[in-house]
PDB file of C-alpha atoms and ligand atoms in Angstrom:
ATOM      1  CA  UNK A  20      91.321 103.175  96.235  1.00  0.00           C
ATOM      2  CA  UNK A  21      90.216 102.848  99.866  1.00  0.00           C
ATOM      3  CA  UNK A  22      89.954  98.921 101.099  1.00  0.00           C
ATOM      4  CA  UNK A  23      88.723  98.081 104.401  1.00  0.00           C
ATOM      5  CA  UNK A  24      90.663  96.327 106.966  1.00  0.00           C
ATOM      6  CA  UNK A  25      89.237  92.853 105.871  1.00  0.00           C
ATOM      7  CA  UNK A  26      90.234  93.060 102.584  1.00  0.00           C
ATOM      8  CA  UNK A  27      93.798  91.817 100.324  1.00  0.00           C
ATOM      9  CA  UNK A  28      95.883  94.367  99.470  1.00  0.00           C
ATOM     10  CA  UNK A  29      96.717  94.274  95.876  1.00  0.00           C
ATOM     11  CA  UNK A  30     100.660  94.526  94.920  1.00  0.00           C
ATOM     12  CA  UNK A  31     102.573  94.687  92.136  1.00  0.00           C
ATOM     13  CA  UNK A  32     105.771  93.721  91.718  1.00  0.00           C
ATOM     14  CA  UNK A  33     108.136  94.498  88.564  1.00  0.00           C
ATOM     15  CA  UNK A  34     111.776  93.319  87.783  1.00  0.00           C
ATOM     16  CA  UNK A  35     113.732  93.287  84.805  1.00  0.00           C
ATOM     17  CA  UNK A  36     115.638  91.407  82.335  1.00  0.00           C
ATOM     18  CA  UNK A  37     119.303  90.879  82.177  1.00  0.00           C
ATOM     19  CA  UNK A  38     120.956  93.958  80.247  1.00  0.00           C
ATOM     20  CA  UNK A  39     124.047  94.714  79.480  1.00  0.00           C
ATOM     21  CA  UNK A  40     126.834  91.847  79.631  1.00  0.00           C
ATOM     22  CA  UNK A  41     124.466  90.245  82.004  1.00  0.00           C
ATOM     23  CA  UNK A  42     122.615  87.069  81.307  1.00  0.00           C
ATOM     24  CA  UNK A  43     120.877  87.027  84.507  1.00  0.00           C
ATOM     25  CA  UNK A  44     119.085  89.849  86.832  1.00  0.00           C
ATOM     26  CA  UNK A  45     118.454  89.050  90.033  1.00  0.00           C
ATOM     27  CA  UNK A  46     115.629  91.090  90.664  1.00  0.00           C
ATOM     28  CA  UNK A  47     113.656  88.616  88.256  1.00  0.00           C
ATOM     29  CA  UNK A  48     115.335  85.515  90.002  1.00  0.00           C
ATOM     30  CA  UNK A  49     113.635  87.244  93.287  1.00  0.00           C
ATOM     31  CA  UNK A  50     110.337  87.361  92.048  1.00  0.00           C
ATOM     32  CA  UNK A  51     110.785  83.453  90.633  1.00  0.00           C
ATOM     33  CA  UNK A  52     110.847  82.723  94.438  1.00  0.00           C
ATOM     34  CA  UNK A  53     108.208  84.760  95.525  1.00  0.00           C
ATOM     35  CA  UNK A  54     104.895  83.165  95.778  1.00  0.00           C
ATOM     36  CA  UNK A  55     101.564  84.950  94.721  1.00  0.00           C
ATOM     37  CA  UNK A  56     100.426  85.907  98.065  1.00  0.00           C
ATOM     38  CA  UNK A  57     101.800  87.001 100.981  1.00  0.00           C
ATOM     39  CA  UNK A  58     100.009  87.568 104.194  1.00  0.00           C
ATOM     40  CA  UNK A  59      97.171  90.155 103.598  1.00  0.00           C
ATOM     41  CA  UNK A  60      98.774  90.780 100.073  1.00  0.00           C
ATOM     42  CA  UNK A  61      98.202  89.493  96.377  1.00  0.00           C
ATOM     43  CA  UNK A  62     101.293  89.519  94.679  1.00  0.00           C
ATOM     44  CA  UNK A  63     100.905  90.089  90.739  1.00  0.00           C
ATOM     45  CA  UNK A  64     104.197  90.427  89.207  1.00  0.00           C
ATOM     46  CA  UNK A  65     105.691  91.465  86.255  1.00  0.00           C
ATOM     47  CA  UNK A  66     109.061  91.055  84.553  1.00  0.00           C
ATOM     48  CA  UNK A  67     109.824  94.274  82.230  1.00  0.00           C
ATOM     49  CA  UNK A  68     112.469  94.594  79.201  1.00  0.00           C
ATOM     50  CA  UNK A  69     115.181  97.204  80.315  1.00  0.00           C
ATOM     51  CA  UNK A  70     114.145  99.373  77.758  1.00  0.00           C
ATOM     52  CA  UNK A  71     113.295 103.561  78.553  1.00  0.00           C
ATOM     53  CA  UNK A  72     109.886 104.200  77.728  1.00  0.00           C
ATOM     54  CA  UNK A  73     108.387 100.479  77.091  1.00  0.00           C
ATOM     55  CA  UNK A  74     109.364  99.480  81.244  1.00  0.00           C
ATOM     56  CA  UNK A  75     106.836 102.617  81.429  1.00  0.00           C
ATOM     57  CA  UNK A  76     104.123 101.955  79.276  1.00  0.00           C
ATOM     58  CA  UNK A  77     104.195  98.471  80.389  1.00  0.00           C
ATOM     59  CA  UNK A  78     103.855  98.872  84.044  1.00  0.00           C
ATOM     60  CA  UNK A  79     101.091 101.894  83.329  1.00  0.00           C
ATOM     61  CA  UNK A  80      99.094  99.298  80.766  1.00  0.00           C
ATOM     62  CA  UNK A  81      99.029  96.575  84.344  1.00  0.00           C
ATOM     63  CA  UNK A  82      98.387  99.307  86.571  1.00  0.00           C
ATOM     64  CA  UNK A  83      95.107 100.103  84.404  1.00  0.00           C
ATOM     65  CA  UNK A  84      94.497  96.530  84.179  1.00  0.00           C
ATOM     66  CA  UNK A  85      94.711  95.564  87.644  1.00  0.00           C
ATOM     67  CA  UNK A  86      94.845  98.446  89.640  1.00  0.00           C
ATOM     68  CA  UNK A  87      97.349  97.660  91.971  1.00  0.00           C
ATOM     69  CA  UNK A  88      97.003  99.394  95.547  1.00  0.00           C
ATOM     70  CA  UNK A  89     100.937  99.711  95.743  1.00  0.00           C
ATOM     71  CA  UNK A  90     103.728  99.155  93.248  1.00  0.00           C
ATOM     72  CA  UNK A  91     107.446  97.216  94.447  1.00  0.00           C
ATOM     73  CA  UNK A  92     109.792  97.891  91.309  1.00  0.00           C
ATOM     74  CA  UNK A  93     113.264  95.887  91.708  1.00  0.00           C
ATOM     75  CA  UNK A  94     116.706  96.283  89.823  1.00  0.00           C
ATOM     76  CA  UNK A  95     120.165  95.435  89.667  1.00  0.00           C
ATOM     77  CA  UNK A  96     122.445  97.644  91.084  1.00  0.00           C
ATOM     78  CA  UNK A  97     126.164  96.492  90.352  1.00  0.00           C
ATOM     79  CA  UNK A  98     128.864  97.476  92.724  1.00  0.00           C
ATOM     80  CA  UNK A  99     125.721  97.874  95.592  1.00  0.00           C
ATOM     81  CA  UNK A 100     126.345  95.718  98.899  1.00  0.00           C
ATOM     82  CA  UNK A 101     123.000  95.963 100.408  1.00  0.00           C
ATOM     83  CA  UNK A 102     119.330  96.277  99.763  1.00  0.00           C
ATOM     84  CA  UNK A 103     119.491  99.945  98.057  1.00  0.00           C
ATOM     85  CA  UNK A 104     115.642 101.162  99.448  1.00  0.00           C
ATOM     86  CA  UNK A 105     115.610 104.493  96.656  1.00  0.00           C
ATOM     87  CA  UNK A 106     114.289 107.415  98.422  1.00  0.00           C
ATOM     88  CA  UNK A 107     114.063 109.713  94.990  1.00  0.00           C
ATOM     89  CA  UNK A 108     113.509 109.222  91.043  1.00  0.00           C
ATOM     90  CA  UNK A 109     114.658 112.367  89.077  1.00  0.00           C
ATOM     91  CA  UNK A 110     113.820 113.363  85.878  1.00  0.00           C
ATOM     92  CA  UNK A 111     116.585 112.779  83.847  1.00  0.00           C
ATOM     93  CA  UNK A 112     118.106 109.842  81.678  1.00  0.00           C
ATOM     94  CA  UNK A 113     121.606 109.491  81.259  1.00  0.00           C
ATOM     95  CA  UNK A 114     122.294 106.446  80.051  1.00  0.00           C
ATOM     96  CA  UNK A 115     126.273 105.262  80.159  1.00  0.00           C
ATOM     97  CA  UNK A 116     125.662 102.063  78.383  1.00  0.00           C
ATOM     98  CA  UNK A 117     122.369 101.378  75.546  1.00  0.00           C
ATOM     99  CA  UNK A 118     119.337  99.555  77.165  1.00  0.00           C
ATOM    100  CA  UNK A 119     118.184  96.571  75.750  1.00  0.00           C
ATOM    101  CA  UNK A 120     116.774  98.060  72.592  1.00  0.00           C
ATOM    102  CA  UNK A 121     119.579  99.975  71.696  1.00  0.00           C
ATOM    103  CA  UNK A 122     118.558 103.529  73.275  1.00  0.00           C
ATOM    104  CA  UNK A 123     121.152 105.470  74.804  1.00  0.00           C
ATOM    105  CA  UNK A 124     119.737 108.417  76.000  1.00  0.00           C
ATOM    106  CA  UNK A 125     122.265 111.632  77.480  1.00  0.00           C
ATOM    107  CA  UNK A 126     120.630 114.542  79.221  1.00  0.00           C
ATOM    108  CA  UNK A 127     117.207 113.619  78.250  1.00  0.00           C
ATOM    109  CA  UNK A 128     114.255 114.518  80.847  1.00  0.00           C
ATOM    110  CA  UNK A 129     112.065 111.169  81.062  1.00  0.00           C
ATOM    111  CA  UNK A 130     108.869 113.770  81.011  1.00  0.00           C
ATOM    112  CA  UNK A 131     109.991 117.183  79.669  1.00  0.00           C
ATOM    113  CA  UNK A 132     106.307 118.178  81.147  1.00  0.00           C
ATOM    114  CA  UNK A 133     107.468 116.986  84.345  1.00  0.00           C
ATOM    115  CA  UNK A 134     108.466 117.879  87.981  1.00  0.00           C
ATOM    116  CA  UNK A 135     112.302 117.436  88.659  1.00  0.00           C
ATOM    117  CA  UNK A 136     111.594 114.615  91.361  1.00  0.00           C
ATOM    118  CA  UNK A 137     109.650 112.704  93.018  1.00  0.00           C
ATOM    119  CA  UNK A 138     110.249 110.835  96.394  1.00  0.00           C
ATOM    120  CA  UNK A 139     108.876 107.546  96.662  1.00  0.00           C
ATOM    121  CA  UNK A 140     106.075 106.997  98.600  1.00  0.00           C
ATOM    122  CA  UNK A 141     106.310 103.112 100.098  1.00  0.00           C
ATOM    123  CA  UNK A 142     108.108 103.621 103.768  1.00  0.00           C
ATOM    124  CA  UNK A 143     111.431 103.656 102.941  1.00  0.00           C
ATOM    125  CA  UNK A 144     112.798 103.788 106.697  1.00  0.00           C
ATOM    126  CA  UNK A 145     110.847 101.354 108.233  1.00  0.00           C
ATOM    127  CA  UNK A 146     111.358  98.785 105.262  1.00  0.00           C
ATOM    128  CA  UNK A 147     115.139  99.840 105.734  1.00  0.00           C
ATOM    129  CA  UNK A 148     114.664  98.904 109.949  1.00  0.00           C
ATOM    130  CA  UNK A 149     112.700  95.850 108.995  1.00  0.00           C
ATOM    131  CA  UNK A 150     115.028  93.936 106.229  1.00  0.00           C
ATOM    132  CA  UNK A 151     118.171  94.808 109.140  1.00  0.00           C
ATOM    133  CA  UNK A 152     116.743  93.491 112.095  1.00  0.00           C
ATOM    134  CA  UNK A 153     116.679  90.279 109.846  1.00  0.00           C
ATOM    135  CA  UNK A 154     120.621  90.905 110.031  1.00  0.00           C
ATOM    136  CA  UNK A 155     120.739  91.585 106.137  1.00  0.00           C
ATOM    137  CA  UNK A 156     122.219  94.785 104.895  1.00  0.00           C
ATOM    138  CA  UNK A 157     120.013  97.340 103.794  1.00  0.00           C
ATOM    139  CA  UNK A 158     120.101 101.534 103.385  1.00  0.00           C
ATOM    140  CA  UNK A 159     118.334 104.298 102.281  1.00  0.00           C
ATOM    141  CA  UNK A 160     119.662 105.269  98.973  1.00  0.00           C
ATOM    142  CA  UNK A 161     119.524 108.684  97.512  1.00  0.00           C
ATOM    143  CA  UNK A 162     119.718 108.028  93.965  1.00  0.00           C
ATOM    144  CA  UNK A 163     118.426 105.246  91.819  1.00  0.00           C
ATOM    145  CA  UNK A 164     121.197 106.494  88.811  1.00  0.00           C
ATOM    146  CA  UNK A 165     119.886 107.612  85.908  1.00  0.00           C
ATOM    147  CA  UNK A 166     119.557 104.460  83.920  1.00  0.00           C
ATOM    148  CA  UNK A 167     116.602 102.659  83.350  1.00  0.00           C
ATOM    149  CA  UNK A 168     115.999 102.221  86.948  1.00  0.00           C
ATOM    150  CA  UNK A 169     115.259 105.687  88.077  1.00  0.00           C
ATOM    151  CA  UNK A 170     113.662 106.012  84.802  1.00  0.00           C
ATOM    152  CA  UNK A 171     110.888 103.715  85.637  1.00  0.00           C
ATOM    153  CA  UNK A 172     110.678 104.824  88.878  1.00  0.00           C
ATOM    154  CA  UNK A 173     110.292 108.134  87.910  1.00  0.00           C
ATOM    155  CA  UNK A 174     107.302 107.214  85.182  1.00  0.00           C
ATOM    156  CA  UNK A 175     105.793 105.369  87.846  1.00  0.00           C
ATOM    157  CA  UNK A 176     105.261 108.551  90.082  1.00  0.00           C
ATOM    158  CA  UNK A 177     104.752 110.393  87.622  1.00  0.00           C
ATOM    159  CA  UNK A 178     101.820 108.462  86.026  1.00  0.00           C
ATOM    160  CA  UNK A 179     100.192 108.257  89.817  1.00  0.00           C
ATOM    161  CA  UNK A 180     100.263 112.051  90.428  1.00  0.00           C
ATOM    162  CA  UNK A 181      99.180 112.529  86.710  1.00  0.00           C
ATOM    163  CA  UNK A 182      96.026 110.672  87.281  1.00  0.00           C
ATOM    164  CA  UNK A 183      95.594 111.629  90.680  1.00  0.00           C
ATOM    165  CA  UNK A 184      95.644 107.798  91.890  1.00  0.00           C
ATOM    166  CA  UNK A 185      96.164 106.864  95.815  1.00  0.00           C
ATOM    167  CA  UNK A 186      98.769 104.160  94.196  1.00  0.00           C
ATOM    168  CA  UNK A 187     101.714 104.012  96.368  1.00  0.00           C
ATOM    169  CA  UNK A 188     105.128 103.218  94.686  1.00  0.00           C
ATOM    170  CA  UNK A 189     108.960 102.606  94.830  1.00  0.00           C
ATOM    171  CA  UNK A 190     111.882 100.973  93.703  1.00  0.00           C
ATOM    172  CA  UNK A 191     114.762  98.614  95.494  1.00  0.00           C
ATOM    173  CA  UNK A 192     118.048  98.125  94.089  1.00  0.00           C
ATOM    174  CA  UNK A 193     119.483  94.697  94.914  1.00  0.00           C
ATOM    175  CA  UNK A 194     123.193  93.483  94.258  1.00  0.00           C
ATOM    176  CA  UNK A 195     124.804  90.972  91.938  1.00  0.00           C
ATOM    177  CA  UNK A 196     123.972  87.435  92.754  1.00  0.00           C
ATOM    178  CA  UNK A 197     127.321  85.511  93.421  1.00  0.00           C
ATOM    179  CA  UNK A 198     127.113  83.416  90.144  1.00  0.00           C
ATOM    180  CA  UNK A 199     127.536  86.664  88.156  1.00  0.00           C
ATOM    181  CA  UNK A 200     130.199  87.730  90.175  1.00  0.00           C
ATOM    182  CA  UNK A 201     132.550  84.842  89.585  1.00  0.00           C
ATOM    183  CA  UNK A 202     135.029  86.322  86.966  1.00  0.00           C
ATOM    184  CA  UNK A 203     134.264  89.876  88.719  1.00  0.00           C
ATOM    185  CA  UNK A 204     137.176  90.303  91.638  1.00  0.00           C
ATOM    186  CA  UNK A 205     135.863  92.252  94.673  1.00  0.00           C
ATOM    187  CA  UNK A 206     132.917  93.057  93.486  1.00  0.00           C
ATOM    188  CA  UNK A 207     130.220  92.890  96.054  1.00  0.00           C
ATOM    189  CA  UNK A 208     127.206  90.044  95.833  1.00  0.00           C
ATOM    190  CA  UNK A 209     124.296  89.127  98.101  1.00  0.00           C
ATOM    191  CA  UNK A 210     122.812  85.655  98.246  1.00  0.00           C
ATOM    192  CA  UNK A 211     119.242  84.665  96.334  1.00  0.00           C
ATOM    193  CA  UNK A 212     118.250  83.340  99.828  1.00  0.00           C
ATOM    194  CA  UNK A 213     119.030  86.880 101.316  1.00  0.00           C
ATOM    195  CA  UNK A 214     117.312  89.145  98.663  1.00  0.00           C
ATOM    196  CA  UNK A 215     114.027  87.057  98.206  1.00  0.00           C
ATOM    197  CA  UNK A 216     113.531  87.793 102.277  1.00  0.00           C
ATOM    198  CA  UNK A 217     114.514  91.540 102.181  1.00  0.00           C
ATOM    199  CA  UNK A 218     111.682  91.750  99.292  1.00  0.00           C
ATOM    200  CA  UNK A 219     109.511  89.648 101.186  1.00  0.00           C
ATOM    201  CA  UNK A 220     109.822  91.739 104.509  1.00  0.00           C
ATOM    202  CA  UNK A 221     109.473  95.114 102.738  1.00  0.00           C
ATOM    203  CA  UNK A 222     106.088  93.407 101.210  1.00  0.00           C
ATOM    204  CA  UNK A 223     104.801  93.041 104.656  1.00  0.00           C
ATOM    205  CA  UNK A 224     105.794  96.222 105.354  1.00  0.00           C
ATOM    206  CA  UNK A 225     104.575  97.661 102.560  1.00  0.00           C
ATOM    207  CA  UNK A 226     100.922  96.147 103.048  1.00  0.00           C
ATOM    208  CA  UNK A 227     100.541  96.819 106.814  1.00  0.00           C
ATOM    209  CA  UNK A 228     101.356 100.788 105.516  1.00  0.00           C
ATOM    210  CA  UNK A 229      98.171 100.022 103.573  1.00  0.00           C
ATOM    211  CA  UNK A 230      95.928  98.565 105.939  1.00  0.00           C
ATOM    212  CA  UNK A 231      96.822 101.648 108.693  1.00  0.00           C
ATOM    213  CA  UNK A 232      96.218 104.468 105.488  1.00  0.00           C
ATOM    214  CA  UNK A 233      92.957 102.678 105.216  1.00  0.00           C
ATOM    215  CA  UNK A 234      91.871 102.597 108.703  1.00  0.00           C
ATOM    216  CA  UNK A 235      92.784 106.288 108.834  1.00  0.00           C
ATOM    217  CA  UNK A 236      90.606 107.320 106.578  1.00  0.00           C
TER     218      UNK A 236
HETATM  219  N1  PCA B 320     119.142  97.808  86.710  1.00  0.00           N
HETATM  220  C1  PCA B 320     119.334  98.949  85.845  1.00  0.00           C
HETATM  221  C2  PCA B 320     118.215  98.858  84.834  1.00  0.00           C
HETATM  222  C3  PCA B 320     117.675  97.457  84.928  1.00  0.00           C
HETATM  223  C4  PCA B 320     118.243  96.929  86.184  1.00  0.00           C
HETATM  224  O1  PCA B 320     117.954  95.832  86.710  1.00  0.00           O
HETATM  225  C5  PCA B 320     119.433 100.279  86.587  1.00  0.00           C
HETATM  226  O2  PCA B 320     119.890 100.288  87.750  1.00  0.00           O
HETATM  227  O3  PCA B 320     119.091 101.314  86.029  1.00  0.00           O
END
């Protein structure tokens, strides 16, 4: 979809539920504090059960729905102390722990039809530069796992460049919020405060990468 340069980009935003001993995830505390618009952008945002397959089809039944210029996925990454920015989704699952619904898949490709990666394609450097010169932690990372996380990240992509759609899309690991880390010894944590900017500045970033790909065409 091509907008002109007077017109709101469309985002959409997807976190998850707590999983495993969890009963919080911070990505969906983020997106509690994250309002519905922000600058040129309409946020629409979704919060998806950490289950393979169904965080999928759920994000690919909004994207037809709404038809989102760009899609922001966010997940917890324990033992992560900065803003993870995932460069790659690969096309495995290889699940340590069961998601939500009991799956537990080892070795499985998420599409056996499928590529064996995909890099995302939001600006992962610049959103990287951006959230830092805020003086919060943030890298590239090169994997996303091979949990749920890289799984929908990977279905994403994959559902974009199956149906040929201009849809940009990535993922950002976050870290453990300190409340969950209070009978976890040195385990890293990153303020709410912290990790609702860092999502917020890699939205701007994210939409002004719009605007210019419009303009360029
Ligand atoms: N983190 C998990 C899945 C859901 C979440 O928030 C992961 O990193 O795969």
């Amino acid at each position: 979809m091509i907008k002109g340069s007077d017109e709101i980009v469309k985002i959409l935003v997807t976190s998850f539920e707590p999983f495993g001993k969890e009963n919080i995830n911070p990505s969906s505390e983020i997106l509690k504090s994250i309002g519905d618009r922000l600058a040129d952008a309409e946020i629409i945002k979704i919060q998806l059960p950490t289950v393979f397959h169904l965080s999928i089809d759920k994000t690919t039944e909004k994207i037809r729905e709404i038809n989102p210029d760009a899609i922001l996925s966010i997940g917890q990454a324990a033992m992560r102390y900065d803003i993870g920015v995932e460069r790659i989704a690969i096309n495995i699952d290889d699940a340590k722990i069961s998601d939500t619904a009991g799956q537990q898949p080892i070795d499985i490709p998420v599409d056996p039809q499928g590529p064996i990666a995909y890099f995302a394609t939001i600006p992962v450097k610049k959103i990287v530069e951006e959230i830092r010169k805020e003086k919060i932690p943030a890298s590239v990372s090169n994997t996303a796992g091979t949990y749920v996380c890289n799984h929908l990240m990977y279905g994403i992509l994959n559902y974009i460049h199956k149906n040929g759609l201009s849809t940009k899309a990535g993922f950002i690991h976050v870290p453990y919020l300190s409340e969950q880390v209070l009978d976890k010894p040195h385990t890293p944590f990153m303020s709410l405060e912290d990790m609702t900017k860092a999502i917020s500045i890699a939205l701007r970033v994210i939409s002004i990468d719009l605007a210019k790909t419009s303009t360029n065409d």
